[in-house]
Amino acid sequence: MFNPDESTVPMQTTTIKRIIEENYRIKTFELDTSLSCSKPGQFAMVWVPRVGERPMSIGSGAPLSFTVAKVGPVSEALHKLKKGDLFSFRGPFGNGFNFSSKTYKKILLVGGGYGVVPLSFLAEEAKKK
């Protein structure tokens, strides 16, 4: 659920359960926690100590995962993390996609590049309904 004052949402820290190297500059971090209240299209603020904090799309709520492209200081620091390292985030934020299986019998998802991350989460949720 959207919180207009994101600074009041507490930081959560967990460990990295698995890292999937999608290609030479994109990694998926599967965490040792779930964020079952998250919806497709929402994001979290991911924090790296002494580097910074950046918004990242939630790739899955259970287990919680983020797919990160190496494009700046925060993502470069994340790419140096290993399985078992600590991972800090706040969220979820944003309203997410408004999807109801009662309204739509079939859906078509079109996306490319980094936009595929929230759409893959939406596809997984749609299959459950």
mmCIF file of C-alpha atoms in Angstrom:
data_model
loop_
_atom_site.group_PDB
_atom_site.id
_atom_site.type_symbol
_atom_site.label_atom_id
_atom_site.label_comp_id
_atom_site.label_asym_id
_atom_site.label_seq_id
_atom_site.Cartn_x
_atom_site.Cartn_y
_atom_site.Cartn_z
ATOM 1 C CA MET A 1 0.000 0.000 0.000
ATOM 2 C CA PHE A 2 1.274 3.502 -0.823
ATOM 3 C CA ASN A 3 2.587 5.529 2.082
ATOM 4 C CA PRO A 4 2.974 9.247 1.322
ATOM 5 C CA ASP A 5 5.783 9.523 3.866
ATOM 6 C CA GLU A 6 8.102 6.704 2.814
ATOM 7 C CA SER A 7 10.739 7.792 5.341
ATOM 8 C CA THR A 8 8.575 6.404 8.170
ATOM 9 C CA VAL A 9 8.624 2.847 6.791
ATOM 10 C CA PRO A 10 11.208 0.829 8.764
ATOM 11 C CA MET A 11 14.226 -0.768 7.104
ATOM 12 C CA GLN A 12 14.184 -4.575 6.960
ATOM 13 C CA THR A 13 17.352 -6.633 6.679
ATOM 14 C CA THR A 14 17.554 -10.244 5.553
ATOM 15 C CA THR A 15 20.082 -12.541 3.895
ATOM 16 C CA ILE A 16 20.535 -13.420 0.252
ATOM 17 C CA LYS A 17 19.350 -16.997 -0.311
ATOM 18 C CA ARG A 18 20.271 -17.276 -3.994
ATOM 19 C CA ILE A 19 21.766 -15.172 -6.778
ATOM 20 C CA ILE A 20 20.887 -15.884 -10.398
ATOM 21 C CA GLU A 21 23.235 -14.365 -12.955
ATOM 22 C CA GLU A 22 20.855 -13.544 -15.801
ATOM 23 C CA ASN A 23 23.701 -12.158 -17.931
ATOM 24 C CA TYR A 24 26.976 -10.290 -17.426
ATOM 25 C CA ARG A 25 25.243 -7.164 -16.056
ATOM 26 C CA ILE A 26 21.915 -8.388 -14.635
ATOM 27 C CA LYS A 27 21.461 -10.462 -11.464
ATOM 28 C CA THR A 28 18.370 -11.637 -9.611
ATOM 29 C CA PHE A 29 18.640 -11.649 -5.820
ATOM 30 C CA GLU A 30 16.304 -14.104 -4.085
ATOM 31 C CA LEU A 31 16.067 -13.235 -0.400
ATOM 32 C CA ASP A 32 15.504 -15.345 2.674
ATOM 33 C CA THR A 33 12.174 -13.643 3.403
ATOM 34 C CA SER A 34 8.757 -13.054 1.884
ATOM 35 C CA LEU A 35 6.834 -9.848 1.385
ATOM 36 C CA SER A 36 3.440 -11.442 0.859
ATOM 37 C CA CYS A 37 1.654 -8.087 1.109
ATOM 38 C CA SER A 38 3.423 -6.895 -2.072
ATOM 39 C CA LYS A 39 1.593 -6.734 -5.393
ATOM 40 C CA PRO A 40 2.931 -6.826 -8.956
ATOM 41 C CA GLY A 41 4.044 -3.352 -10.005
ATOM 42 C CA GLN A 42 5.094 -2.238 -6.538
ATOM 43 C CA PHE A 43 8.653 -1.334 -5.596
ATOM 44 C CA ALA A 44 10.928 -1.213 -2.567
ATOM 45 C CA MET A 45 13.744 1.114 -1.595
ATOM 46 C CA VAL A 46 16.912 -1.001 -1.589
ATOM 47 C CA TRP A 47 19.739 0.299 0.620
ATOM 48 C CA VAL A 48 23.467 -0.387 0.488
ATOM 49 C CA PRO A 49 25.403 0.955 3.518
ATOM 50 C CA ARG A 50 27.832 3.797 2.695
ATOM 51 C CA VAL A 51 26.618 3.815 -0.932
ATOM 52 C CA GLY A 52 22.951 4.827 -1.103
ATOM 53 C CA GLU A 53 19.341 3.836 -1.567
ATOM 54 C CA ARG A 54 17.453 3.280 -4.842
ATOM 55 C CA PRO A 55 13.907 2.234 -5.823
ATOM 56 C CA MET A 56 13.696 -1.232 -7.375
ATOM 57 C CA SER A 57 10.749 -3.192 -8.764
ATOM 58 C CA ILE A 58 9.739 -6.226 -6.745
ATOM 59 C CA GLY A 59 10.219 -9.314 -8.921
ATOM 60 C CA SER A 60 8.369 -11.680 -6.587
ATOM 61 C CA GLY A 61 6.822 -11.439 -3.144
ATOM 62 C CA ALA A 62 7.347 -15.023 -1.987
ATOM 63 C CA PRO A 63 10.247 -15.397 -1.790
ATOM 64 C CA LEU A 64 11.089 -11.724 -2.131
ATOM 65 C CA SER A 65 13.305 -11.072 -5.155
ATOM 66 C CA PHE A 66 14.795 -8.163 -7.073
ATOM 67 C CA THR A 67 16.363 -8.213 -10.535
ATOM 68 C CA VAL A 68 19.156 -5.640 -10.708
ATOM 69 C CA ALA A 69 21.010 -4.248 -13.736
ATOM 70 C CA LYS A 70 24.491 -2.911 -13.021
ATOM 71 C CA VAL A 71 24.151 0.766 -14.043
ATOM 72 C CA GLY A 72 25.324 2.926 -11.115
ATOM 73 C CA PRO A 73 26.976 2.940 -7.671
ATOM 74 C CA VAL A 74 24.134 1.215 -5.772
ATOM 75 C CA SER A 75 23.594 -1.515 -8.361
ATOM 76 C CA GLU A 76 27.370 -2.025 -8.723
ATOM 77 C CA ALA A 77 27.621 -2.506 -4.942
ATOM 78 C CA LEU A 78 24.699 -4.954 -5.033
ATOM 79 C CA HIS A 79 26.426 -6.958 -7.774
ATOM 80 C CA LYS A 80 29.392 -7.491 -5.414
ATOM 81 C CA LEU A 81 27.185 -9.204 -2.813
ATOM 82 C CA LYS A 82 27.302 -12.964 -2.375
ATOM 83 C CA LYS A 83 24.921 -15.660 -1.133
ATOM 84 C CA GLY A 84 24.500 -15.259 2.640
ATOM 85 C CA ASP A 85 25.280 -11.508 2.661
ATOM 86 C CA LEU A 86 22.856 -9.039 4.219
ATOM 87 C CA PHE A 87 20.315 -7.214 2.034
ATOM 88 C CA SER A 88 18.337 -4.183 3.299
ATOM 89 C CA PHE A 89 15.102 -2.717 1.941
ATOM 90 C CA ARG A 90 11.982 -0.700 2.842
ATOM 91 C CA GLY A 91 8.587 -1.221 1.317
ATOM 92 C CA PRO A 92 6.498 -2.145 -0.543
ATOM 93 C CA PHE A 93 5.555 1.212 -2.060
ATOM 94 C CA GLY A 94 3.274 2.180 -4.933
ATOM 95 C CA ASN A 95 -0.188 0.977 -5.855
ATOM 96 C CA GLY A 96 0.748 -1.950 -8.095
ATOM 97 C CA PHE A 97 -1.276 -3.238 -11.009
ATOM 98 C CA ASN A 98 -5.057 -3.341 -10.659
ATOM 99 C CA PHE A 99 -5.919 -6.833 -11.893
ATOM 100 C CA SER A 100 -8.963 -8.975 -11.198
ATOM 101 C CA SER A 101 -9.450 -12.467 -12.601
ATOM 102 C CA LYS A 102 -13.224 -11.868 -12.293
ATOM 103 C CA THR A 103 -13.006 -8.954 -14.729
ATOM 104 C CA TYR A 104 -10.523 -10.393 -17.219
ATOM 105 C CA LYS A 105 -10.537 -13.970 -18.503
ATOM 106 C CA LYS A 106 -7.414 -13.523 -20.639
ATOM 107 C CA ILE A 107 -4.619 -11.016 -20.395
ATOM 108 C CA LEU A 108 -1.776 -10.073 -22.710
ATOM 109 C CA LEU A 109 1.383 -8.668 -21.150
ATOM 110 C CA VAL A 110 3.810 -6.753 -23.353
ATOM 111 C CA GLY A 111 7.090 -5.382 -22.053
ATOM 112 C CA GLY A 112 10.756 -5.221 -22.736
ATOM 113 C CA GLY A 113 14.022 -4.545 -20.994
ATOM 114 C CA TYR A 114 13.736 -3.753 -17.303
ATOM 115 C CA GLY A 115 9.939 -3.502 -17.630
ATOM 116 C CA VAL A 116 9.739 -7.286 -17.776
ATOM 117 C CA VAL A 117 10.445 -7.641 -14.025
ATOM 118 C CA PRO A 118 7.077 -6.384 -12.710
ATOM 119 C CA LEU A 119 5.261 -8.047 -15.620
ATOM 120 C CA SER A 120 6.728 -11.457 -14.759
ATOM 121 C CA PHE A 121 5.464 -10.979 -11.186
ATOM 122 C CA LEU A 122 2.014 -10.077 -12.614
ATOM 123 C CA ALA A 123 2.057 -13.172 -14.865
ATOM 124 C CA GLU A 124 2.823 -15.429 -11.884
ATOM 125 C CA GLU A 125 -0.002 -13.896 -9.848
ATOM 126 C CA ALA A 126 -2.444 -14.148 -12.781
ATOM 127 C CA LYS A 127 -1.684 -17.882 -13.143
ATOM 128 C CA LYS A 128 -2.698 -18.404 -9.501
ATOM 129 C CA LYS A 129 -6.147 -16.915 -10.145
#
